[in-house]
Coordinates of C-alpha atoms and ligand atoms in Angstrom, one line a residue:
M157 CA 13.3 -11.5 -7.1
N158 CA 10.8 -10.2 -9.7
K159 CA 10.2 -6.5 -9.5
T160 CA 6.5 -6.9 -10.2
V161 CA 3.7 -9.2 -9.2
T162 CA 0.8 -10.2 -11.5
L163 CA -2.6 -9.5 -10.2
Q164 CA -5.5 -12.0 -10.7
N165 CA -6.6 -10.0 -13.7
G166 CA -3.2 -10.1 -15.4
I167 CA -2.2 -6.6 -14.5
E168 CA 1.5 -6.1 -13.5
M169 CA 2.0 -4.2 -10.2
P170 CA 5.4 -3.2 -8.9
L171 CA 6.5 -5.0 -5.8
L172 CA 8.0 -1.8 -4.3
G173 CA 6.5 1.7 -4.4
L174 CA 6.6 5.0 -2.7
G175 CA 4.0 5.7 0.1
I176 CA 3.2 9.4 0.5
Y177 CA 1.1 9.7 3.6
A178 CA 1.5 12.7 5.9
P179 CA 4.7 14.5 4.8
G180 CA 5.5 17.7 6.7
T181 CA 4.6 20.1 3.9
L182 CA 2.9 19.8 0.5
D183 CA 6.0 21.1 -1.4
E184 CA 7.9 18.0 -0.3
V185 CA 5.4 15.7 -2.1
S186 CA 6.1 16.6 -5.7
N187 CA 9.8 16.6 -5.1
A188 CA 9.6 13.2 -3.4
V189 CA 7.6 11.8 -6.3
A190 CA 10.1 13.1 -8.8
Y191 CA 13.1 11.8 -6.7
A192 CA 11.4 8.4 -6.5
L193 CA 10.7 8.1 -10.2
A194 CA 14.3 9.2 -11.0
A195 CA 15.5 6.5 -8.6
G196 CA 13.6 3.8 -10.4
Y197 CA 10.3 3.6 -8.5
R198 CA 7.3 3.1 -10.8
M199 CA 4.5 3.1 -8.2
I200 CA 3.0 5.8 -6.0
D201 CA 0.5 5.2 -3.2
T202 CA -1.7 8.1 -2.4
A203 CA -5.3 8.6 -1.1
S204 CA -7.8 11.4 -1.1
I205 CA -7.5 11.8 2.7
Y206 CA -3.7 12.5 2.3
K207 CA -4.7 15.7 0.5
N208 CA -1.7 15.6 -1.7
E209 CA -3.0 14.0 -4.9
E210 CA -2.5 17.3 -6.8
E211 CA 1.2 17.4 -5.8
V212 CA 1.6 13.7 -6.7
G213 CA 0.3 14.6 -10.2
K214 CA 2.7 17.5 -10.4
G215 CA 5.6 15.3 -9.3
I216 CA 4.7 12.8 -12.1
L217 CA 4.6 15.6 -14.7
K218 CA 7.9 17.0 -13.4
S219 CA 9.6 13.6 -13.8
G220 CA 9.0 13.6 -17.5
I221 CA 8.1 9.8 -17.3
D222 CA 5.2 8.6 -19.3
R223 CA 2.1 8.2 -17.2
K224 CA 1.5 4.7 -18.6
E225 CA 4.8 3.6 -17.0
I226 CA 3.6 4.6 -13.6
F227 CA 1.3 2.7 -11.3
I228 CA -0.9 5.1 -9.4
T229 CA -3.0 3.9 -6.4
S230 CA -5.6 6.1 -4.7
K231 CA -8.3 5.4 -2.2
V232 CA -11.9 6.4 -1.4
Y233 CA -12.1 7.7 2.1
N234 CA -14.7 6.9 4.8
D235 CA -16.7 10.1 4.3
E236 CA -16.8 9.7 0.5
Q237 CA -18.2 6.2 0.5
G238 CA -21.6 5.0 -0.8
Y239 CA -22.6 4.1 -4.4
E240 CA -23.0 7.5 -6.0
E241 CA -20.6 9.3 -3.7
T242 CA -17.8 6.9 -4.7
F243 CA -18.1 7.9 -8.4
K244 CA -17.8 11.6 -7.4
A245 CA -14.8 10.8 -5.1
F246 CA -13.1 8.9 -8.0
D247 CA -13.6 11.8 -10.4
R248 CA -12.2 14.3 -7.8
S249 CA -9.1 12.1 -7.4
L250 CA -8.6 11.8 -11.2
N251 CA -8.9 15.6 -11.5
R252 CA -6.4 16.3 -8.7
L253 CA -3.9 13.7 -10.1
Q254 CA -4.4 15.1 -13.7
T255 CA -5.0 11.7 -15.1
D256 CA -7.9 10.0 -16.8
Y257 CA -7.5 6.6 -15.2
L258 CA -6.1 5.0 -12.0
D259 CA -4.1 1.8 -11.9
L260 CA -5.6 0.8 -8.5
Y261 CA -8.5 2.2 -6.5
L262 CA -9.0 0.9 -3.0
I263 CA -11.7 1.2 -0.3
H264 CA -9.6 2.9 2.4
W265 CA -11.4 1.5 5.4
P266 CA -14.3 -1.0 5.7
V267 CA -17.0 1.4 6.9
R268 CA -19.8 -0.9 7.8
E269 CA -22.8 1.0 6.5
H270 CA -21.2 1.8 3.2
R271 CA -18.7 -0.9 2.3
E272 CA -21.1 -3.0 0.2
A273 CA -22.4 -0.1 -1.9
T274 CA -18.8 1.3 -2.3
W275 CA -17.6 -2.1 -3.5
K276 CA -20.4 -2.2 -6.1
A277 CA -19.3 1.2 -7.3
L278 CA -15.7 0.1 -7.6
E279 CA -16.9 -3.0 -9.6
K280 CA -18.7 -0.6 -12.0
L281 CA -15.6 1.7 -12.4
Y282 CA -13.6 -1.4 -13.1
T283 CA -16.1 -2.9 -15.6
E284 CA -16.2 0.5 -17.4
G285 CA -12.4 0.4 -17.8
R286 CA -11.8 3.6 -15.7
V287 CA -9.5 1.8 -13.3
R288 CA -7.1 -1.1 -14.1
A289 CA -7.5 -2.9 -10.8
I290 CA -9.7 -2.6 -7.7
G291 CA -9.2 -3.6 -4.1
V292 CA -9.7 -3.0 -0.4
S293 CA -7.6 -1.7 2.4
N294 CA -7.7 -2.6 6.1
Y295 CA -9.8 -5.7 5.4
Y296 CA -9.2 -8.6 7.9
E297 CA -10.7 -12.0 7.5
P298 CA -14.3 -11.1 8.7
H299 CA -14.4 -8.2 6.2
L300 CA -13.3 -10.4 3.4
E301 CA -15.7 -13.2 4.4
E302 CA -18.6 -10.7 4.3
L303 CA -17.4 -9.3 1.0
Q304 CA -17.6 -12.7 -0.7
T305 CA -21.3 -12.8 0.0
Y306 CA -22.0 -9.9 -2.4
A307 CA -18.9 -9.3 -4.6
E308 CA -19.2 -10.2 -8.3
I309 CA -15.5 -9.3 -8.7
M310 CA -13.1 -10.2 -6.0
P311 CA -10.6 -7.5 -4.9
M312 CA -7.3 -7.8 -6.7
V313 CA -5.4 -6.2 -3.7
N314 CA -5.8 -5.9 0.0
Q315 CA -3.6 -3.2 1.6
F316 CA -3.0 -3.5 5.4
E317 CA -0.4 -2.7 8.0
F318 CA 2.4 -5.2 7.8
N319 CA 5.9 -5.5 9.3
P320 CA 7.7 -7.8 11.7
F321 CA 5.9 -6.1 14.6
L322 CA 2.5 -6.9 13.0
F323 CA 3.2 -10.1 11.2
L324 CA -0.1 -11.5 10.0
P325 CA 0.6 -14.9 8.4
D326 CA -3.0 -16.1 8.6
L327 CA -4.2 -13.0 6.7
L328 CA -1.5 -13.5 4.1
T329 CA -2.7 -17.1 3.5
Y330 CA -6.3 -16.1 3.5
C331 CA -5.7 -13.4 0.8
K332 CA -3.5 -15.7 -1.2
N333 CA -6.1 -18.4 -1.2
L334 CA -8.6 -16.0 -2.6
G335 CA -6.2 -14.7 -5.3
I336 CA -5.9 -11.3 -3.5
Q337 CA -2.4 -9.7 -3.6
P338 CA -1.4 -8.5 -0.2
E339 CA 0.1 -5.0 0.0
G340 CA 1.8 -3.9 3.3
Y341 CA 1.8 -0.4 4.7
A342 CA 4.0 1.1 7.4
P343 CA 6.7 -1.4 6.4
L344 CA 9.2 0.8 8.4
V345 CA 7.1 0.9 11.5
R346 CA 7.3 4.7 11.0
G347 CA 10.8 4.6 12.3
K348 CA 9.8 3.1 15.7
A349 CA 11.9 -0.1 15.3
E350 CA 15.4 0.9 14.6
D351 CA 16.6 0.1 18.2
N352 CA 15.5 -3.5 18.0
E353 CA 18.4 -5.7 18.7
V354 CA 17.4 -8.6 16.5
L355 CA 16.6 -6.3 13.6
N356 CA 20.0 -4.7 14.0
A357 CA 21.8 -8.0 14.1
V358 CA 20.1 -9.1 10.9
A359 CA 20.9 -5.8 9.2
Q360 CA 24.6 -6.3 10.2
R361 CA 24.6 -9.8 8.7
C362 CA 23.0 -8.5 5.5
G363 CA 25.3 -5.5 5.3
K364 CA 22.3 -3.3 4.9
S365 CA 20.4 -0.7 7.1
T366 CA 17.5 -1.8 9.3
Y367 CA 15.2 0.1 7.0
Q368 CA 16.4 -1.9 4.0
V369 CA 16.0 -5.2 5.9
L370 CA 12.4 -4.3 6.8
I371 CA 11.5 -3.6 3.2
R372 CA 13.2 -6.8 2.0
W373 CA 11.5 -8.9 4.7
S374 CA 8.1 -7.7 3.5
M375 CA 8.9 -8.3 -0.2
Q376 CA 10.3 -11.8 0.6
H377 CA 6.8 -12.6 2.0
G378 CA 5.5 -11.7 -1.5
V379 CA 3.9 -8.6 -0.2
V380 CA 3.8 -5.4 -2.3
T381 CA 5.6 -2.8 -0.1
I382 CA 5.3 1.0 0.0
P383 CA 7.8 2.7 2.4
K384 CA 7.3 6.4 2.8
S385 CA 10.0 9.0 2.7
V386 CA 10.3 12.6 1.4
K387 CA 14.1 12.7 1.6
K388 CA 16.0 12.0 -1.5
D389 CA 18.8 9.9 0.1
R390 CA 16.3 7.8 2.0
I391 CA 14.0 7.3 -1.0
E392 CA 17.1 6.0 -2.9
Q393 CA 18.2 3.8 0.0
N394 CA 14.8 2.3 0.4
F395 CA 14.9 1.3 -3.3
D396 CA 18.3 -0.2 -3.0
V397 CA 17.0 -3.6 -1.8
W398 CA 17.4 -5.9 -4.8
D399 CA 21.0 -7.1 -4.3
F400 CA 20.7 -9.1 -1.1
E401 CA 18.5 -11.7 0.5
I402 CA 17.5 -12.3 4.1
S403 CA 18.4 -15.9 4.9
E404 CA 15.6 -18.4 5.9
E405 CA 17.0 -18.4 9.5
D406 CA 16.9 -14.6 9.7
M407 CA 13.4 -14.5 8.2
H408 CA 12.3 -16.8 10.9
L409 CA 13.8 -14.6 13.6
L410 CA 12.0 -11.5 12.1
N411 CA 8.8 -13.5 11.9
S412 CA 8.9 -14.3 15.6
F413 CA 8.7 -11.0 17.4
E414 CA 6.5 -11.0 20.4
T415 CA 6.1 -7.2 20.7
Q416 CA 3.3 -5.8 18.6
I417 CA 3.4 -2.3 17.4
R418 CA 0.4 -0.9 15.5
V419 CA 0.8 2.6 14.0
A420 CA -2.6 2.9 12.4
E421 CA -6.1 2.0 13.6
D422 CA -7.1 -1.6 14.2
P423 CA -9.4 -2.8 11.3
M424 CA -11.2 -4.9 13.9
S425 CA -12.8 -1.7 15.2
Y426 CA -14.6 -1.6 11.8
L427 CA -16.6 -4.8 12.3
Ligands
LIG515 N1 -4.2 2.1 3.7 C1 -4.0 2.7 4.9 O1 -4.9 2.8 5.8 C2 -2.6 3.2 5.1 C3 -2.3 3.6 6.4 C4 -0.9 4.1 6.6 C5 -0.1 4.2 5.6 N2 -0.5 3.9 4.3 C6 0.5 4.0 3.1 O2 1.7 3.3 3.4 C7 2.8 4.2 3.3 C8 3.9 3.9 4.3 O3 3.5 3.8 5.6 P1 3.8 5.0 6.7 O4 4.0 6.3 5.9 O5 2.7 5.0 7.6 O6 5.1 4.5 7.4 P2 6.5 3.9 7.1 O7 6.7 3.8 5.6 O8 6.6 2.7 7.9 O9 7.5 5.0 7.7 C9 7.7 6.3 7.3 C10 8.6 7.0 8.2 O10 9.9 6.5 8.2 C11 10.9 7.5 7.8 N3 11.9 6.9 6.9 C12 11.6 6.5 5.7 N4 12.8 5.9 5.2 C13 13.7 6.0 6.1 C14 15.1 5.6 6.1 N5 15.7 5.0 5.1 N6 15.8 5.9 7.3 C15 15.2 6.5 8.4 N7 13.9 6.9 8.4 C16 13.2 6.7 7.2 C17 10.1 8.6 7.2 O11 10.6 9.9 7.4 P3 11.0 10.9 6.2 O12 9.9 11.0 5.3 O13 11.4 12.1 6.9 O14 12.2 10.2 5.5 C18 8.7 8.5 7.9 O15 8.7 9.2 9.1 C19 2.1 5.6 3.6 O16 2.9 6.7 3.2 C20 0.8 5.4 2.8 O17 1.1 5.6 1.4 C21 -1.7 3.4 4.1

C-alpha cells in the first residue's frame, strides 16, 4: 500500500496522519505532535476551533523535522466564515502555527449563509499560492452538488466522519467521481467500538488490535485516515499498520455493520 495519495492537483498527501482534536490539556499537544513525527507520521490535522494550533507549531519545531516534509491541515471554523473573514482566519492560523503556508485548508462545516463566499476565498488563497491544496469538510452529496454550481476550482479533499459504523460507500464514490480525495475522521469511533465482536474477531485473525484494524480498514478504502491520540504508545501503535492486510472477506464483514454510531454532528443538519 502506498503511504501517500496524489491529489487532483498533483500534490502528495500522506494516507495516514495524526488528528489532534480535543486532548485533555494543551501541553499534551506539542508532545503528541513530536512523538508522531518521531514515529514516522508526516501529517497533522488541526483546526482553529481546536485552539491548539500554537502547540502544533511548537511540536513541529521540537521535532527538528523540516517544515517542508510535514503536511499541515487546518480549517476555517463556522464563525470565521465569509469572504474577507476567511483571509483573516487563515492569517491567524498561519501565525499560530508559525508557518507561512498551509498544505491543506478546509471549510470545517458547510454553513449555509457563508459557504459560497468562503469557498471563493479559499480559491483565492490557493491561486495566490498561500496553500498547496484546498478542500471541504462535512460535505455530503447535496453540499457538493451545490458547490459545483459556483466553484471554479473543485475541492481536492473532503473530510468527513468515516468508520465501519458510519460506512458511506455512496459518498466515497461521489467524491471519487469528482476527483475529490476522501479523508475520514473519527476512524477509531472515539474508542466506542472496541467491544464489537466482529471487529474483535477480525483483529484476532489479523494479529492486530481493533484500533489498528479500524485504521487499516479505512486506508484499504483509499481514504486518508487521521486517528487521534496523545499517548506515545498509542500514537506508535496507530502507525504500525503497514505490515498486514484485511482480507476481502473481512473487509466485507466490516462493511456490513447495521449499527450506526455518529460521534460528531450530522452534516445533513447544515442543508
Ligand atoms: N472535520 C471535522 O469536523 C472533524 C470532526 C472530528 C474529528 N476530526 C479530526 O479527526 C481526528 C480523529 O477523530 P477523533 O479525535 O474524533 O476520534 P478518533 O480518532 O476516532 O478517536 C480518538 C480517541 O481514541 C483514543 N485512542 C486513540 N488510539 C488508541 C489506541 N490505540 N487504543 C485505545 N484508545 C485509543 C484516544 O485517546 P488518547 O488520546 O487518550 O489515546 C481518543 O479518545 C480528530 O482528532 C480531528 O483531527 C475532524
